């Protein structure tokens, strides 16, 4: 199965992502831990609002890192965590962070629509924000694999998704449901016992919700669940995003395997002699 040109269905995209994650589990987990480290440090300093920003950006950068890793894997290499980290030691990292910040700004606009915008502007903003979750989900692979920076990466992602929006919608929604299920299961596991009283009116319910959100044990359970979900799910989700990029570019007829071989040679010193021997995961 050629990672670049295989004619995927939604099912095969999920299956191949899982197989690649399973086969390269240790390296991908180590890479995720390294990228999560800044967020963990900020959290230990109890700068929780900053922690959420750094966490978001780190998990978007993980998509760029996975795109680089899959280029190496497709040319017969093991998952090259050291080569990825070495490549991210300079302008490449700042470029990925730049794209991630643009994606985060869209998230902030969505939160503003939910919390402070008056009707009907809040509806418009939320719809635009939800649309951005789909249309700009490929910006990180576009940056790494096509060299488009900032807004150019976002525009290219929009173009790719617009052509196959139905497929992208299904994949992103399924991915979100899996992520939410894992988080909910972990959160339920770590949630402390709460002394809840029966509430009979809206004001009492709001008071109880506020008390729950301020509970230190609840905060700890949410953060622990968040990081464990990141380890268990985000490498898989990043693989899925990169494979979706390959699939859409292939359907567009613009996929250039020679370009990917040059990237493999540029970043990892491989590709020229292995360009015709793409990684072949085990078949069912």
mmCIF file of C-alpha atoms in Angstrom:
data_model
loop_
_atom_site.group_PDB
_atom_site.id
_atom_site.type_symbol
_atom_site.label_atom_id
_atom_site.label_comp_id
_atom_site.label_asym_id
_atom_site.label_seq_id
_atom_site.Cartn_x
_atom_site.Cartn_y
_atom_site.Cartn_z
ATOM 1 C CA UNK A 1 0.000 0.000 0.000
ATOM 2 C CA UNK A 2 1.613 3.232 -1.165
ATOM 3 C CA UNK A 3 1.086 5.892 1.513
ATOM 4 C CA UNK A 4 0.948 8.634 -1.116
ATOM 5 C CA UNK A 5 -1.245 7.241 -3.870
ATOM 6 C CA UNK A 6 -3.494 4.541 -2.376
ATOM 7 C CA UNK A 7 -7.171 5.253 -3.245
ATOM 8 C CA UNK A 8 -8.515 5.457 0.292
ATOM 9 C CA UNK A 9 -11.993 5.149 1.676
ATOM 10 C CA UNK A 10 -12.909 6.645 5.041
ATOM 11 C CA UNK A 11 -12.478 3.195 6.597
ATOM 12 C CA UNK A 12 -9.030 2.555 5.128
ATOM 13 C CA UNK A 13 -7.822 5.982 6.296
ATOM 14 C CA UNK A 14 -8.717 5.116 9.880
ATOM 15 C CA UNK A 15 -7.331 1.583 9.633
ATOM 16 C CA UNK A 16 -4.027 2.669 8.126
ATOM 17 C CA UNK A 17 -3.633 5.456 10.688
ATOM 18 C CA UNK A 18 -4.134 2.943 13.487
ATOM 19 C CA UNK A 19 -1.682 0.447 11.948
ATOM 20 C CA UNK A 20 0.998 3.092 11.538
ATOM 21 C CA UNK A 21 0.441 4.297 15.106
ATOM 22 C CA UNK A 22 0.621 0.734 16.414
ATOM 23 C CA UNK A 23 3.754 -0.084 14.410
ATOM 24 C CA UNK A 24 5.604 3.106 15.435
ATOM 25 C CA UNK A 25 4.042 3.431 18.882
ATOM 26 C CA UNK A 26 7.160 4.124 20.954
ATOM 27 C CA UNK A 27 8.632 6.769 18.666
ATOM 28 C CA UNK A 28 5.333 8.586 18.236
ATOM 29 C CA UNK A 29 4.635 8.599 21.971
ATOM 30 C CA UNK A 30 8.127 9.940 22.661
ATOM 31 C CA UNK A 31 7.630 12.696 20.083
ATOM 32 C CA UNK A 32 4.270 13.618 21.628
ATOM 33 C CA UNK A 33 5.804 13.770 25.114
ATOM 34 C CA UNK A 34 8.580 16.078 23.878
ATOM 35 C CA UNK A 35 6.070 18.434 22.255
ATOM 36 C CA UNK A 36 3.853 18.354 25.358
ATOM 37 C CA UNK A 37 6.767 19.236 27.667
ATOM 38 C CA UNK A 38 6.454 23.054 27.338
ATOM 39 C CA UNK A 39 2.757 22.844 28.168
ATOM 40 C CA UNK A 40 3.470 20.646 31.180
ATOM 41 C CA UNK A 41 6.109 23.079 32.456
ATOM 42 C CA UNK A 42 3.711 26.024 32.114
ATOM 43 C CA UNK A 43 1.031 24.007 33.915
ATOM 44 C CA UNK A 44 3.363 23.164 36.782
ATOM 45 C CA UNK A 45 3.950 26.904 37.148
ATOM 46 C CA UNK A 46 0.147 27.189 37.499
ATOM 47 C CA UNK A 47 -0.237 29.517 34.520
ATOM 48 C CA UNK A 48 -3.303 27.615 33.455
ATOM 49 C CA UNK A 49 -4.604 29.985 30.775
ATOM 50 C CA UNK A 50 -1.181 30.085 29.133
ATOM 51 C CA UNK A 51 -0.981 26.314 29.472
ATOM 52 C CA UNK A 52 -4.123 25.858 27.374
ATOM 53 C CA UNK A 53 -2.662 28.054 24.605
ATOM 54 C CA UNK A 54 0.672 26.211 24.605
ATOM 55 C CA UNK A 55 -1.122 22.849 24.644
ATOM 56 C CA UNK A 56 -3.225 23.782 21.612
ATOM 57 C CA UNK A 57 -0.202 25.011 19.657
ATOM 58 C CA UNK A 58 1.875 21.951 20.608
ATOM 59 C CA UNK A 59 -0.747 19.537 19.317
ATOM 60 C CA UNK A 60 -1.004 21.431 16.032
ATOM 61 C CA UNK A 61 2.780 21.342 15.671
ATOM 62 C CA UNK A 62 2.538 17.577 16.238
ATOM 63 C CA UNK A 63 0.669 17.358 12.911
ATOM 64 C CA UNK A 64 3.623 18.981 11.139
ATOM 65 C CA UNK A 65 6.036 16.641 12.904
ATOM 66 C CA UNK A 66 3.960 13.615 11.880
ATOM 67 C CA UNK A 67 3.956 14.805 8.270
ATOM 68 C CA UNK A 68 7.755 14.802 8.323
ATOM 69 C CA UNK A 69 7.816 11.403 10.001
ATOM 70 C CA UNK A 70 5.493 9.833 7.439
ATOM 71 C CA UNK A 71 7.743 11.043 4.627
ATOM 72 C CA UNK A 72 10.572 9.021 6.167
ATOM 73 C CA UNK A 73 8.374 5.989 6.901
ATOM 74 C CA UNK A 74 7.073 5.986 3.327
ATOM 75 C CA UNK A 75 10.656 5.679 2.106
ATOM 76 C CA UNK A 76 11.452 2.630 4.190
ATOM 77 C CA UNK A 77 12.760 4.261 7.359
ATOM 78 C CA UNK A 78 11.718 3.676 10.932
ATOM 79 C CA UNK A 79 9.882 6.607 12.520
ATOM 80 C CA UNK A 80 12.769 9.118 12.854
ATOM 81 C CA UNK A 81 12.083 10.958 16.103
ATOM 82 C CA UNK A 82 15.654 12.274 16.397
ATOM 83 C CA UNK A 83 15.623 13.480 12.782
ATOM 84 C CA UNK A 84 12.263 15.211 13.298
ATOM 85 C CA UNK A 85 13.446 17.019 16.429
ATOM 86 C CA UNK A 86 16.677 18.014 14.694
ATOM 87 C CA UNK A 87 14.690 19.417 11.746
ATOM 88 C CA UNK A 88 12.456 21.363 14.131
ATOM 89 C CA UNK A 89 15.421 23.110 15.701
ATOM 90 C CA UNK A 90 15.180 26.175 13.467
ATOM 91 C CA UNK A 91 12.847 28.100 11.129
ATOM 92 C CA UNK A 92 10.698 25.019 10.498
ATOM 93 C CA UNK A 93 9.453 25.076 14.093
ATOM 94 C CA UNK A 94 8.603 28.784 13.953
ATOM 95 C CA UNK A 95 6.745 28.274 10.690
ATOM 96 C CA UNK A 96 4.648 25.482 12.224
ATOM 97 C CA UNK A 97 3.972 27.638 15.296
ATOM 98 C CA UNK A 98 2.925 30.518 13.021
ATOM 99 C CA UNK A 99 0.304 28.333 11.338
ATOM 100 C CA UNK A 100 -0.781 26.980 14.745
ATOM 101 C CA UNK A 101 -1.275 30.527 16.070
ATOM 102 C CA UNK A 102 -3.544 31.329 13.116
ATOM 103 C CA UNK A 103 -5.540 28.187 13.903
ATOM 104 C CA UNK A 104 -5.709 29.207 17.574
ATOM 105 C CA UNK A 105 -6.993 32.677 16.677
ATOM 106 C CA UNK A 106 -9.901 31.034 14.884
ATOM 107 C CA UNK A 107 -10.582 29.060 18.069
ATOM 108 C CA UNK A 108 -10.558 32.287 20.115
ATOM 109 C CA UNK A 109 -13.041 33.861 17.696
ATOM 110 C CA UNK A 110 -15.301 30.843 18.211
ATOM 111 C CA UNK A 111 -15.117 31.221 21.998
ATOM 112 C CA UNK A 112 -15.971 34.916 21.662
ATOM 113 C CA UNK A 113 -18.989 33.978 19.573
ATOM 114 C CA UNK A 114 -20.162 31.592 22.262
ATOM 115 C CA UNK A 115 -19.621 33.952 25.186
ATOM 116 C CA UNK A 116 -19.668 37.676 24.369
ATOM 117 C CA UNK A 117 -21.173 38.272 20.942
ATOM 118 C CA UNK A 118 -24.814 39.459 20.833
ATOM 119 C CA UNK A 119 -27.458 37.658 18.793
ATOM 120 C CA UNK A 120 -27.445 37.130 15.812
ATOM 121 C CA UNK A 121 -23.711 37.848 15.431
ATOM 122 C CA UNK A 122 -22.884 35.024 17.841
ATOM 123 C CA UNK A 123 -24.618 32.505 15.551
ATOM 124 C CA UNK A 124 -22.692 33.763 12.527
ATOM 125 C CA UNK A 125 -19.351 33.664 14.346
ATOM 126 C CA UNK A 126 -19.935 30.175 15.742
ATOM 127 C CA UNK A 127 -20.925 28.830 12.308
ATOM 128 C CA UNK A 128 -17.770 30.336 10.784
ATOM 129 C CA UNK A 129 -15.658 28.882 13.597
ATOM 130 C CA UNK A 130 -17.163 25.409 13.209
ATOM 131 C CA UNK A 131 -16.537 25.611 9.469
ATOM 132 C CA UNK A 132 -12.896 26.492 10.144
ATOM 133 C CA UNK A 133 -12.434 23.213 12.048
ATOM 134 C CA UNK A 134 -12.938 21.452 8.719
ATOM 135 C CA UNK A 135 -11.590 23.886 6.145
ATOM 136 C CA UNK A 136 -8.263 24.597 7.858
ATOM 137 C CA UNK A 137 -7.543 21.164 9.347
ATOM 138 C CA UNK A 138 -4.852 20.430 6.710
ATOM 139 C CA UNK A 139 -2.846 23.630 7.184
ATOM 140 C CA UNK A 140 0.006 21.952 9.067
ATOM 141 C CA UNK A 141 0.665 19.194 6.480
ATOM 142 C CA UNK A 142 0.403 21.838 3.747
ATOM 143 C CA UNK A 143 3.076 23.921 5.482
ATOM 144 C CA UNK A 144 5.501 21.019 5.858
ATOM 145 C CA UNK A 145 4.900 19.217 2.579
ATOM 146 C CA UNK A 146 4.298 22.158 0.249
ATOM 147 C CA UNK A 147 6.331 24.865 1.968
ATOM 148 C CA UNK A 148 3.416 27.310 2.151
ATOM 149 C CA UNK A 149 3.631 29.557 5.198
ATOM 150 C CA UNK A 150 1.047 31.317 7.319
ATOM 151 C CA UNK A 151 -2.093 32.367 5.486
ATOM 152 C CA UNK A 152 -0.956 30.635 2.305
ATOM 153 C CA UNK A 153 -1.094 27.296 4.155
ATOM 154 C CA UNK A 154 -4.574 28.124 5.429
ATOM 155 C CA UNK A 155 -5.794 29.078 1.933
ATOM 156 C CA UNK A 156 -4.365 25.906 0.393
ATOM 157 C CA UNK A 157 -6.054 23.811 3.102
ATOM 158 C CA UNK A 158 -9.350 25.541 2.322
ATOM 159 C CA UNK A 159 -8.953 24.723 -1.371
ATOM 160 C CA UNK A 160 -8.243 21.046 -0.709
ATOM 161 C CA UNK A 161 -11.113 20.605 1.735
ATOM 162 C CA UNK A 162 -13.640 22.518 -0.373
ATOM 163 C CA UNK A 163 -13.245 20.003 -3.206
ATOM 164 C CA UNK A 164 -14.032 17.019 -0.925
ATOM 165 C CA UNK A 165 -15.874 18.587 1.976
ATOM 166 C CA UNK A 166 -18.191 15.620 2.573
ATOM 167 C CA UNK A 167 -15.290 13.209 3.076
ATOM 168 C CA UNK A 168 -13.430 15.639 5.337
ATOM 169 C CA UNK A 169 -16.582 16.329 7.359
ATOM 170 C CA UNK A 170 -17.121 12.622 8.085
ATOM 171 C CA UNK A 171 -13.487 12.026 9.042
ATOM 172 C CA UNK A 172 -13.197 15.093 11.282
ATOM 173 C CA UNK A 173 -16.505 14.418 13.048
ATOM 174 C CA UNK A 174 -15.613 10.756 13.672
ATOM 175 C CA UNK A 175 -12.204 11.817 14.951
ATOM 176 C CA UNK A 176 -13.782 14.340 17.326
ATOM 177 C CA UNK A 177 -16.217 11.744 18.623
ATOM 178 C CA UNK A 178 -13.377 9.323 19.356
ATOM 179 C CA UNK A 179 -11.399 12.064 21.097
ATOM 180 C CA UNK A 180 -14.378 13.120 23.199
ATOM 181 C CA UNK A 181 -15.143 9.511 24.146
ATOM 182 C CA UNK A 182 -11.585 8.892 25.330
ATOM 183 C CA UNK A 183 -11.529 12.140 27.292
ATOM 184 C CA UNK A 184 -14.947 11.475 28.865
ATOM 185 C CA UNK A 185 -13.913 7.960 29.897
ATOM 186 C CA UNK A 186 -10.678 9.191 31.487
ATOM 187 C CA UNK A 187 -12.380 12.153 33.130
ATOM 188 C CA UNK A 188 -15.000 9.881 34.647
ATOM 189 C CA UNK A 189 -12.216 7.634 35.898
ATOM 190 C CA UNK A 190 -10.312 10.452 37.634
ATOM 191 C CA UNK A 191 -13.283 12.570 38.715
ATOM 192 C CA UNK A 192 -13.373 12.923 42.513
ATOM 193 C CA UNK A 193 -16.462 12.296 44.594
ATOM 194 C CA UNK A 194 -18.549 15.471 44.650
ATOM 195 C CA UNK A 195 -21.047 16.464 47.323
ATOM 196 C CA UNK A 196 -23.915 17.498 45.091
ATOM 197 C CA UNK A 197 -27.207 18.735 46.444
ATOM 198 C CA UNK A 198 -30.503 18.570 44.596
ATOM 199 C CA UNK A 199 -31.160 21.800 42.721
ATOM 200 C CA UNK A 200 -34.676 22.931 41.962
ATOM 201 C CA UNK A 201 -34.192 26.185 40.071
ATOM 202 C CA UNK A 202 -31.832 27.711 37.531
ATOM 203 C CA UNK A 203 -29.984 29.851 40.072
ATOM 204 C CA UNK A 204 -29.154 26.863 42.281
ATOM 205 C CA UNK A 205 -27.973 24.866 39.249
ATOM 206 C CA UNK A 206 -25.689 27.727 38.208
ATOM 207 C CA UNK A 207 -24.243 27.937 41.727
ATOM 208 C CA UNK A 208 -23.538 24.196 41.734
ATOM 209 C CA UNK A 209 -21.902 24.334 38.290
ATOM 210 C CA UNK A 210 -19.685 27.225 39.417
ATOM 211 C CA UNK A 211 -18.686 25.271 42.544
ATOM 212 C CA UNK A 212 -17.836 22.194 40.462
ATOM 213 C CA UNK A 213 -15.709 24.211 38.034
ATOM 214 C CA UNK A 214 -13.784 25.754 40.925
ATOM 215 C CA UNK A 215 -13.174 22.395 42.591
ATOM 216 C CA UNK A 216 -9.438 21.614 42.648
ATOM 217 C CA UNK A 217 -10.053 17.894 42.212
ATOM 218 C CA UNK A 218 -12.154 18.516 39.108
ATOM 219 C CA UNK A 219 -9.423 20.737 37.651
ATOM 220 C CA UNK A 220 -6.841 18.032 38.323
ATOM 221 C CA UNK A 221 -9.028 15.363 36.698
ATOM 222 C CA UNK A 222 -9.595 17.532 33.621
ATOM 223 C CA UNK A 223 -5.888 18.251 33.140
ATOM 224 C CA UNK A 224 -4.853 14.642 33.685
ATOM 225 C CA UNK A 225 -7.514 13.447 31.242
ATOM 226 C CA UNK A 226 -6.421 16.073 28.733
ATOM 227 C CA UNK A 227 -2.786 14.962 28.730
ATOM 228 C CA UNK A 228 -3.567 11.248 28.681
ATOM 229 C CA UNK A 229 -5.948 11.829 25.774
ATOM 230 C CA UNK A 230 -3.165 13.698 24.014
ATOM 231 C CA UNK A 231 -0.862 10.698 24.419
ATOM 232 C CA UNK A 232 -3.426 8.057 23.516
ATOM 233 C CA UNK A 233 -5.201 9.815 20.663
ATOM 234 C CA UNK A 234 -3.400 12.827 19.192
ATOM 235 C CA UNK A 235 -0.594 10.885 17.446
ATOM 236 C CA UNK A 236 -3.277 8.794 15.736
ATOM 237 C CA UNK A 237 -5.306 11.906 14.873
ATOM 238 C CA UNK A 238 -2.210 13.605 13.438
ATOM 239 C CA UNK A 239 -1.486 10.562 11.279
ATOM 240 C CA UNK A 240 -5.081 10.637 10.083
ATOM 241 C CA UNK A 241 -4.746 14.320 9.141
ATOM 242 C CA UNK A 242 -1.555 13.730 7.143
ATOM 243 C CA UNK A 243 -2.974 10.680 5.332
ATOM 244 C CA UNK A 244 -6.103 12.705 4.532
ATOM 245 C CA UNK A 245 -3.846 15.366 3.010
ATOM 246 C CA UNK A 246 -2.127 12.754 0.810
ATOM 247 C CA UNK A 247 -5.513 11.362 -0.200
ATOM 248 C CA UNK A 248 -6.978 14.744 -1.210
ATOM 249 C CA UNK A 249 -3.876 15.849 -3.098
ATOM 250 C CA UNK A 250 -3.808 12.496 -4.909
ATOM 251 C CA UNK A 251 -7.474 12.889 -5.907
ATOM 252 C CA UNK A 252 -6.720 16.418 -7.039
ATOM 253 C CA UNK A 253 -4.043 15.006 -9.349
ATOM 254 C CA UNK A 254 -1.322 17.227 -7.892
ATOM 255 C CA UNK A 255 0.606 14.653 -5.866
ATOM 256 C CA UNK A 256 4.339 14.746 -6.616
ATOM 257 C CA UNK A 257 6.171 11.723 -5.180
ATOM 258 C CA UNK A 258 9.515 13.064 -6.402
ATOM 259 C CA UNK A 259 9.021 16.149 -4.255
ATOM 260 C CA UNK A 260 8.431 13.960 -1.199
ATOM 261 C CA UNK A 261 11.582 11.993 -2.019
ATOM 262 C CA UNK A 262 13.523 15.258 -2.065
ATOM 263 C CA UNK A 263 12.076 16.141 1.342
ATOM 264 C CA UNK A 264 13.130 12.739 2.695
ATOM 265 C CA UNK A 265 16.647 13.356 1.399
ATOM 266 C CA UNK A 266 16.729 16.933 2.684
ATOM 267 C CA UNK A 267 15.591 16.165 6.224
ATOM 268 C CA UNK A 268 16.690 12.581 6.791
ATOM 269 C CA UNK A 269 19.295 11.781 4.151
ATOM 270 C CA UNK A 270 17.088 9.121 2.542
ATOM 271 C CA UNK A 271 14.766 8.957 -0.420
ATOM 272 C CA UNK A 272 16.851 8.870 -3.566
ATOM 273 C CA UNK A 273 17.398 5.121 -3.588
ATOM 274 C CA UNK A 274 14.199 4.279 -1.688
ATOM 275 C CA UNK A 275 11.697 6.479 -3.505
ATOM 276 C CA UNK A 276 10.187 3.488 -5.281
ATOM 277 C CA UNK A 277 9.910 1.402 -2.127
ATOM 278 C CA UNK A 278 7.180 3.021 -0.042
ATOM 279 C CA UNK A 279 6.331 1.605 3.341
ATOM 280 C CA UNK A 280 3.846 -1.240 3.103
ATOM 281 C CA UNK A 281 1.921 -1.798 6.339
ATOM 282 C CA UNK A 282 0.656 -5.347 6.924
ATOM 283 C CA UNK A 283 -2.614 -6.122 5.229
ATOM 284 C CA UNK A 284 -5.648 -7.581 6.942
#
